[in-house]
CSV table of C-alpha atoms in Angstrom, one decimal:
chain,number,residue,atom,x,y,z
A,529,UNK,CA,47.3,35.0,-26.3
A,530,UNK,CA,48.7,31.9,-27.2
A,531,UNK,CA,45.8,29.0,-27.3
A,532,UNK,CA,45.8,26.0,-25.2
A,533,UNK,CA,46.2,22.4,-26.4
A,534,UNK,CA,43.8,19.8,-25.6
A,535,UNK,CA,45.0,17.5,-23.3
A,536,UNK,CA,44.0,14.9,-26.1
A,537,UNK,CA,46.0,16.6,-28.7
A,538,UNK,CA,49.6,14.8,-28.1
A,539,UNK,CA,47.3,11.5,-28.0
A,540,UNK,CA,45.5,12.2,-31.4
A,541,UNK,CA,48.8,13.3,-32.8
A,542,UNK,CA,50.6,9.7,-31.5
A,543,UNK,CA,47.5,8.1,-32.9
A,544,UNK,CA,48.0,9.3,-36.4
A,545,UNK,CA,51.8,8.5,-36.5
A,546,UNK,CA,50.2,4.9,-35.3
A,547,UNK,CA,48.2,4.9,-37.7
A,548,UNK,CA,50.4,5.7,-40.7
A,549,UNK,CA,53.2,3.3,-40.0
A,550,UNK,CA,51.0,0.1,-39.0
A,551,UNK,CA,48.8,0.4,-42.3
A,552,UNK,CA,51.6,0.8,-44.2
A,553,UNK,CA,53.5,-2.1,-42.5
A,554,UNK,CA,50.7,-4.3,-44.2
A,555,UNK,CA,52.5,-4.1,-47.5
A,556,UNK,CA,55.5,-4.2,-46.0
A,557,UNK,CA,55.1,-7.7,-44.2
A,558,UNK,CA,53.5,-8.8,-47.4
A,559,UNK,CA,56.6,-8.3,-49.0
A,560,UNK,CA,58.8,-9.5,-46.1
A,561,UNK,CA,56.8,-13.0,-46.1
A,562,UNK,CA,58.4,-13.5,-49.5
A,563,UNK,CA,61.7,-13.5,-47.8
A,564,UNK,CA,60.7,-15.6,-44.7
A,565,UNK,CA,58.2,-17.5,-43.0
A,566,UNK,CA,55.6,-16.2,-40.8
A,567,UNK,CA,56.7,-17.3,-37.6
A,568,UNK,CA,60.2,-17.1,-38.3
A,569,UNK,CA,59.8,-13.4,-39.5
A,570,UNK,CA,57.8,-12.7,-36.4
A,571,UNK,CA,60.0,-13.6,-33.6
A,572,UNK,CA,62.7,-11.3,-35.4
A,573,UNK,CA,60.5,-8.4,-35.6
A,574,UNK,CA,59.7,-8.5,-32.3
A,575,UNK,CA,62.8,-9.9,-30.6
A,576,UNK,CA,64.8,-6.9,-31.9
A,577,UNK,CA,62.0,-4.4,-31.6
A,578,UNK,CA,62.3,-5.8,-27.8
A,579,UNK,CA,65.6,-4.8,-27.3
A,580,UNK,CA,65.4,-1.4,-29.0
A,581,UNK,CA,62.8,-0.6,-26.3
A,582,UNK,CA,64.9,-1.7,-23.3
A,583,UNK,CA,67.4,-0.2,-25.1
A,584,UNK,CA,65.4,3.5,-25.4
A,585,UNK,CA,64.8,2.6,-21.2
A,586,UNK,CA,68.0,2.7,-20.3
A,587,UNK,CA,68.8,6.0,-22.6
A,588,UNK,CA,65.9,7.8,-21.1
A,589,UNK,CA,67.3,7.0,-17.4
A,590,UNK,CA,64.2,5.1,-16.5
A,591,UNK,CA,63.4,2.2,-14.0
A,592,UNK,CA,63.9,-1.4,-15.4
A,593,UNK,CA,62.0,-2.4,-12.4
A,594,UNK,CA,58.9,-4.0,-14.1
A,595,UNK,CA,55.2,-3.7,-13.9
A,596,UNK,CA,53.0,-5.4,-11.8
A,597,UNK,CA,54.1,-8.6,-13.2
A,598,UNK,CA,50.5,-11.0,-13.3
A,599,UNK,CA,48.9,-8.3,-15.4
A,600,UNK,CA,52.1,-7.4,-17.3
A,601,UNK,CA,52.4,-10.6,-18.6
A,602,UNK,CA,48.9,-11.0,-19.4
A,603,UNK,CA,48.9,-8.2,-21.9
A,604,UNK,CA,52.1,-9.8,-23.1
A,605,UNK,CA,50.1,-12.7,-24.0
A,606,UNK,CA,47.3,-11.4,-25.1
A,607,UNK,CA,48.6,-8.2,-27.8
A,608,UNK,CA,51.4,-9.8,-28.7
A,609,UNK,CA,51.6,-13.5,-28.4
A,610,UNK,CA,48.1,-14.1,-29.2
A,611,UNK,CA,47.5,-11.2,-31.8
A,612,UNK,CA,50.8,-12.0,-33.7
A,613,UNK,CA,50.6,-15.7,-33.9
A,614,UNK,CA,46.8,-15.8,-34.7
A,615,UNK,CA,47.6,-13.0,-37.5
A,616,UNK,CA,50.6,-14.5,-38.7
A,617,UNK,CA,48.4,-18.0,-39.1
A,618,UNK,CA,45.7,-16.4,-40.8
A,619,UNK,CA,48.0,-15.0,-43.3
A,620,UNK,CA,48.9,-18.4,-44.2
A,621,UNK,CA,45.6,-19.0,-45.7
A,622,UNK,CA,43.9,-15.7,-46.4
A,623,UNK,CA,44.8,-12.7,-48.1
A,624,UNK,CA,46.6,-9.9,-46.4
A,625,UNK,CA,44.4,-7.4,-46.9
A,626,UNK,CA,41.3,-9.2,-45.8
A,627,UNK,CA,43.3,-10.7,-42.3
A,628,UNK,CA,44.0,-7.0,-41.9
A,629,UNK,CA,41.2,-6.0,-41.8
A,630,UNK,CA,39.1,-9.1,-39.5
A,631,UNK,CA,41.8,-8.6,-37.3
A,632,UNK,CA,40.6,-4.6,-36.8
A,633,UNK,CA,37.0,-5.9,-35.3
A,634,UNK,CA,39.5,-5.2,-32.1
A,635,UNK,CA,37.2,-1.9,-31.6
A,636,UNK,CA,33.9,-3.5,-31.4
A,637,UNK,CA,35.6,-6.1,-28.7
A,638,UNK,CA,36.8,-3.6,-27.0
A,639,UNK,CA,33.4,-2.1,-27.0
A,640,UNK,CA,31.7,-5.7,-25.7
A,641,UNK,CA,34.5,-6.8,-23.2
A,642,UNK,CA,33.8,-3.0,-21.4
A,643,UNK,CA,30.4,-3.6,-21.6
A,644,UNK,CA,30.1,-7.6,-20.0
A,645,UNK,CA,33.0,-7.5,-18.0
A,646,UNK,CA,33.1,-3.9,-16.6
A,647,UNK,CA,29.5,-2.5,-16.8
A,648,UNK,CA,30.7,0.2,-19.1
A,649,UNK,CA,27.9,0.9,-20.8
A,650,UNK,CA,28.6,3.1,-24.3
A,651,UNK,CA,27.4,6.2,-24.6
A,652,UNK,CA,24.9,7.2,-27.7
A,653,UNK,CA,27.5,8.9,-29.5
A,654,UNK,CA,29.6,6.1,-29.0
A,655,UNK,CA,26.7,3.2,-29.6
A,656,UNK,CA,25.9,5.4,-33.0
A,657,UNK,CA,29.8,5.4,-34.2
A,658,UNK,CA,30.0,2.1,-33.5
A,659,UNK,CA,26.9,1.0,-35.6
A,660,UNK,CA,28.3,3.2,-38.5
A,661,UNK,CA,32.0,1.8,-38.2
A,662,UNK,CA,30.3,-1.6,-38.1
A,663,UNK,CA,28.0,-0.9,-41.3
A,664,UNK,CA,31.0,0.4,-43.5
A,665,UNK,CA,33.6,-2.6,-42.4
A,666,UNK,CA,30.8,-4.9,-43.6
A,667,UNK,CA,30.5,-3.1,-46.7
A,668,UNK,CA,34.1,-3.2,-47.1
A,669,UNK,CA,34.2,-7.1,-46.0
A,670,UNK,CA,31.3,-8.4,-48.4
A,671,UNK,CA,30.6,-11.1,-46.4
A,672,UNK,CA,27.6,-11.9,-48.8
A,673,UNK,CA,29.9,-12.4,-51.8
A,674,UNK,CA,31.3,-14.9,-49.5
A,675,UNK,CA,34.3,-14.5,-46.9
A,676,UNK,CA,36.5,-15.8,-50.1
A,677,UNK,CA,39.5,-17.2,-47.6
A,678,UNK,CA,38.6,-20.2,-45.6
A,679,UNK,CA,36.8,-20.4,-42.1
A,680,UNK,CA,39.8,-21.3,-40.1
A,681,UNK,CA,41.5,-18.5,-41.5
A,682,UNK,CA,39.0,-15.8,-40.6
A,683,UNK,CA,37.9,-17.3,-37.3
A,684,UNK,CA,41.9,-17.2,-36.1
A,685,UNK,CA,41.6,-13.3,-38.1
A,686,UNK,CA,39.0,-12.6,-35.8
A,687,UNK,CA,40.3,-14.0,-32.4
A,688,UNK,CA,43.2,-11.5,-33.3
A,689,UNK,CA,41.0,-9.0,-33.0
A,690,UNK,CA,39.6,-10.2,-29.7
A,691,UNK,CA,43.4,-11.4,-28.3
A,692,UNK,CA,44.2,-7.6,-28.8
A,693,UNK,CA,41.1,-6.3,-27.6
A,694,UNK,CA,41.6,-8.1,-24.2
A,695,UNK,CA,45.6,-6.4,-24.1
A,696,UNK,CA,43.9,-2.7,-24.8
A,697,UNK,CA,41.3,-3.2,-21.9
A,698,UNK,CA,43.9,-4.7,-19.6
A,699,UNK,CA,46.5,-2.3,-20.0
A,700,UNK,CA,44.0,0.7,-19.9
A,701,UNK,CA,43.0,-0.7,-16.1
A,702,UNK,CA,46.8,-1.1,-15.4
A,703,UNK,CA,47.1,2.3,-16.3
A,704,UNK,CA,44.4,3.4,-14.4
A,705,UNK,CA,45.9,1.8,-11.2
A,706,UNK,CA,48.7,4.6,-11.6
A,707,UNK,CA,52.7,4.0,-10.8
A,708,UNK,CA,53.0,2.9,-14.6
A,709,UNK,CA,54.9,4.5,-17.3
A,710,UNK,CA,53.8,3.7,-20.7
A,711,UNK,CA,57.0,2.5,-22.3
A,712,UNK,CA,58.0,0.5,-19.6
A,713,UNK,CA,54.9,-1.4,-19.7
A,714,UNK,CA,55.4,-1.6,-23.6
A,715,UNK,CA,58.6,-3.0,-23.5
A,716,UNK,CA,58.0,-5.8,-20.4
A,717,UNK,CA,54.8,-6.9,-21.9
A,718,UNK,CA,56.6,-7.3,-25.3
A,719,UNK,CA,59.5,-9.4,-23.3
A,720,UNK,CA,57.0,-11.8,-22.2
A,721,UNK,CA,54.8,-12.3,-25.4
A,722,UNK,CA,57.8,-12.4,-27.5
A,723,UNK,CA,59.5,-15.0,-25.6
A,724,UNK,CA,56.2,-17.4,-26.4
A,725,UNK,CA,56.6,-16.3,-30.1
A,726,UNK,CA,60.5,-17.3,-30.0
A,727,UNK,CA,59.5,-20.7,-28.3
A,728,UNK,CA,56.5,-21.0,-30.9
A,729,UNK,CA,59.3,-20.3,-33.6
A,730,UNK,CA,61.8,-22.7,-32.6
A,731,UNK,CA,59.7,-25.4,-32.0
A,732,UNK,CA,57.6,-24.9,-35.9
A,733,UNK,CA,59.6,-25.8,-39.1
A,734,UNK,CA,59.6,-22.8,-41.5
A,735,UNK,CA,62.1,-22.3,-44.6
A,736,UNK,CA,65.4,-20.2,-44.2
A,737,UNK,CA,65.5,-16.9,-43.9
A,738,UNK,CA,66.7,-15.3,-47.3
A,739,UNK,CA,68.5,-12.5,-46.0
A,740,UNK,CA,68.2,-9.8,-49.0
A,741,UNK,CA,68.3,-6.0,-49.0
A,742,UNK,CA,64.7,-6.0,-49.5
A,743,UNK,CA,64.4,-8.4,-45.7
A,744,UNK,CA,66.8,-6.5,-44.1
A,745,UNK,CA,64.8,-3.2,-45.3
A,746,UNK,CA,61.3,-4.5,-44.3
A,747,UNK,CA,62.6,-6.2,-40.6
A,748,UNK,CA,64.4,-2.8,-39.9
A,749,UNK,CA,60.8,-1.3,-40.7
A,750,UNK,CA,59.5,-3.1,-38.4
A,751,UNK,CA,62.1,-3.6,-35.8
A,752,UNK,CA,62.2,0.1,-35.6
A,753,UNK,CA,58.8,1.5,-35.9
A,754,UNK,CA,56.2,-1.0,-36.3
A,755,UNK,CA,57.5,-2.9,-33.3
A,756,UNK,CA,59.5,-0.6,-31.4
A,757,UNK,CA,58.0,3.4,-31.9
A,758,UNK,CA,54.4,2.6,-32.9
A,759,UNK,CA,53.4,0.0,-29.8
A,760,UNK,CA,55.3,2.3,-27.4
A,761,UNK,CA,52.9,4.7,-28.6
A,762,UNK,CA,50.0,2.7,-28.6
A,763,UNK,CA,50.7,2.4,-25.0
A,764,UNK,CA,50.5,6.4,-24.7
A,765,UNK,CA,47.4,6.3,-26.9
A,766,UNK,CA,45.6,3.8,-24.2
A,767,UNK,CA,46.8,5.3,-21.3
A,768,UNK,CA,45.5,9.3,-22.8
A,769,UNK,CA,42.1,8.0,-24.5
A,770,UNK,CA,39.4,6.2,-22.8
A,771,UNK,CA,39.8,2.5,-24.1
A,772,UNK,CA,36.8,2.9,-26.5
A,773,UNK,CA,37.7,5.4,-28.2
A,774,UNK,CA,41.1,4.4,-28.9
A,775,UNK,CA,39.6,1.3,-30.1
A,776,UNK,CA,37.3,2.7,-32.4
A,777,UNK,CA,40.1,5.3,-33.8
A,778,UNK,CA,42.2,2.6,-35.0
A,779,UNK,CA,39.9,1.1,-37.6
A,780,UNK,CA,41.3,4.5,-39.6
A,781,UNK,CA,44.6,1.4,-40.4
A,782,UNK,CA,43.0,-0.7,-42.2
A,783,UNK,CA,41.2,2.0,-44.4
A,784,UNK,CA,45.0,3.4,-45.1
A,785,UNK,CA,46.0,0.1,-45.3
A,786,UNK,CA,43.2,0.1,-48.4
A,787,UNK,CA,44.9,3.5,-49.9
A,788,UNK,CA,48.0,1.9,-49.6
A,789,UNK,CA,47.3,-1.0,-51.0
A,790,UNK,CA,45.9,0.5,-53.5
A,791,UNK,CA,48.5,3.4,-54.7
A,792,UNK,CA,51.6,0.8,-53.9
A,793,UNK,CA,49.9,-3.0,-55.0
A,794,UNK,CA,47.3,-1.4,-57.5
A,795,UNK,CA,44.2,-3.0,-55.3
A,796,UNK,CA,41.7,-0.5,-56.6
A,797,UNK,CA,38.7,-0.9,-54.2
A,798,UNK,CA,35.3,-1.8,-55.1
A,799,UNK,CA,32.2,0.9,-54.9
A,800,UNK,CA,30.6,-1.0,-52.1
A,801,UNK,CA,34.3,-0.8,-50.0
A,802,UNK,CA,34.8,2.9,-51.2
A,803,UNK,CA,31.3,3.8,-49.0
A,804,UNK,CA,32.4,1.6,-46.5
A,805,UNK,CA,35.5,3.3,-45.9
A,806,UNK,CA,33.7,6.6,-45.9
A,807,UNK,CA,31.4,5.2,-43.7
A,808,UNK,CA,34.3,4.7,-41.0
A,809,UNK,CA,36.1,8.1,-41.7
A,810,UNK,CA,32.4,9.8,-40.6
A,811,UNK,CA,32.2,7.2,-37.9
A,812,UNK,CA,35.8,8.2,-36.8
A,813,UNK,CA,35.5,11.9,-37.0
A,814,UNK,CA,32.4,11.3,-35.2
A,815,UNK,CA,33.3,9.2,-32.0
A,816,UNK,CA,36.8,11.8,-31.7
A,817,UNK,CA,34.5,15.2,-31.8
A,818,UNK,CA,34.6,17.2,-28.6
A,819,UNK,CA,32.0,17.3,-27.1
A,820,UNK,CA,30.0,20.8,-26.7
A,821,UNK,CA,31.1,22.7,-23.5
């Protein structure tokens, strides 16, 4: 008898393809900002990642009709306007690796903006992963060693976190709403925040673009997956978890992001960020075990 898939499985599986090519993309926008400025780099990746969605649309046959357009462009401003710029600004005077990390507190919004807003209230389980996800990204963090890049930096980090936090828990209502396909509402959403980040772009002085191999490698990178495949399936990801969990799943980046780093850049962690990023792997492989039927 051939066994039957979790509903969750195609979900969990999009969720670790997520996860792979957005911790990875870390070093590669590292290596891109060499190359490029911020902003500049920014409205490329996701100007060109917008088209290759609308572009996958119209190969897949589906409606161009968009979604419900107030809370469409909401998200839009929110995941990708907000999150981008606020990112790209913290990069400018922190580390990547730190801004990576701040900007993955999204889970523990998530979490809160559920909780006030909604009424959601977490389960234990949940409450108890949370606490432990929160313990190890301290532990990674250090905060009592000091933050090391300056305030502004990690306060605009941090509202990253919460700008995409607010796009997750909107889109998960949209979704709940029905009548919305995921990469439809990927690809409007991205329209819409990415025409801010173009306006944002032309209107900020940044250096030329030096268009080398190694650009043209790291924007095709992110045209093509980080941009284009992996928020398309982000959208699934929302849509096919509950918005919590989701949440909480994708602190497993920034911990790749850390093995990454570390293989590729030769940033060997510390012992205190070693237990902190066991400390989110049990956290994670507690929040995403099925429960007992």
């Amino acid at each position: 008898m051939t066994p039957r898939l979790s509903p969750r499985h195609p979900a969990l599986l999009a969720l670790a393809i997520v996860s792979l090519v957005w911790s990875y993309n870390w070093i590669v926008m590292k290596q891109a900002l060499a190359y490029a400025g911020p902003i500049t780099f920014s409205a490329w990746r996701y100007g060109l990642g917008t088209l290759v969605l609308f572009a996958v649309l119209l190969l897949r046959r589906e409606a161009l009709r968009p979604p419900p357009l107030w809370p469409t462009l909401a998200i839009g401003l929110a995941q990708t306007t907000g999150f981008q710029l606020l990112v790209q600004a913290a990069l400018l005077a922190g580390g990547a690796g730190r801004t990576a990390l701040l900007a993955y507190t999204m889970p523990f919004w998530v979490v809160l903006i559920n909780w006030v807003a909604f009424a959601q209230w977490p389960t234990r389980r949940l409450w108890l992963g949370l606490a432990i996800a929160c313990a190890g990204l301290l532990l990674v963090l250090e905060p009592w060693h000091g933050m090391g890049d300056s305030v502004a930096s990690t306060s605009m980090a941090l509202g990253g976190g919460v700008s995409w936090a607010i796009g997750v828990v909107l889109s998960k209502r949209l979704f709940e709403r029905g009548g919305v396909g995921a990469l439809s509402l990927t690809a409007w959403q991205m329209l819409f925040g990415t025409a801010v980040i173009i306006l944002v772009a032309l209107l900020v002085p940044e250096r030329a673009v030096a268009w080398t191999p190694q650009f043209i490698g790291a924007l095709a990178y992110n045209v093509l997956l980080a941009s284009g495949l992996a928020w398309a399936l982000w959208s699934f990801i929302v849509a096919e978890l509950p918005a919590n969990v989701a949440g909480l799943s994708s602190l497993v980046i920034p911990v790749l992001g850390i093995g990454f780093a570390w293989l590729v850049l030769g940033e060997r962690p510390g012992a205190g960020e070693s237990i902190g990023v066991l400390l989110i792997v049990f956290a994670l492989a507690l929040v995403n075990r099925r429960r007992a039927t």
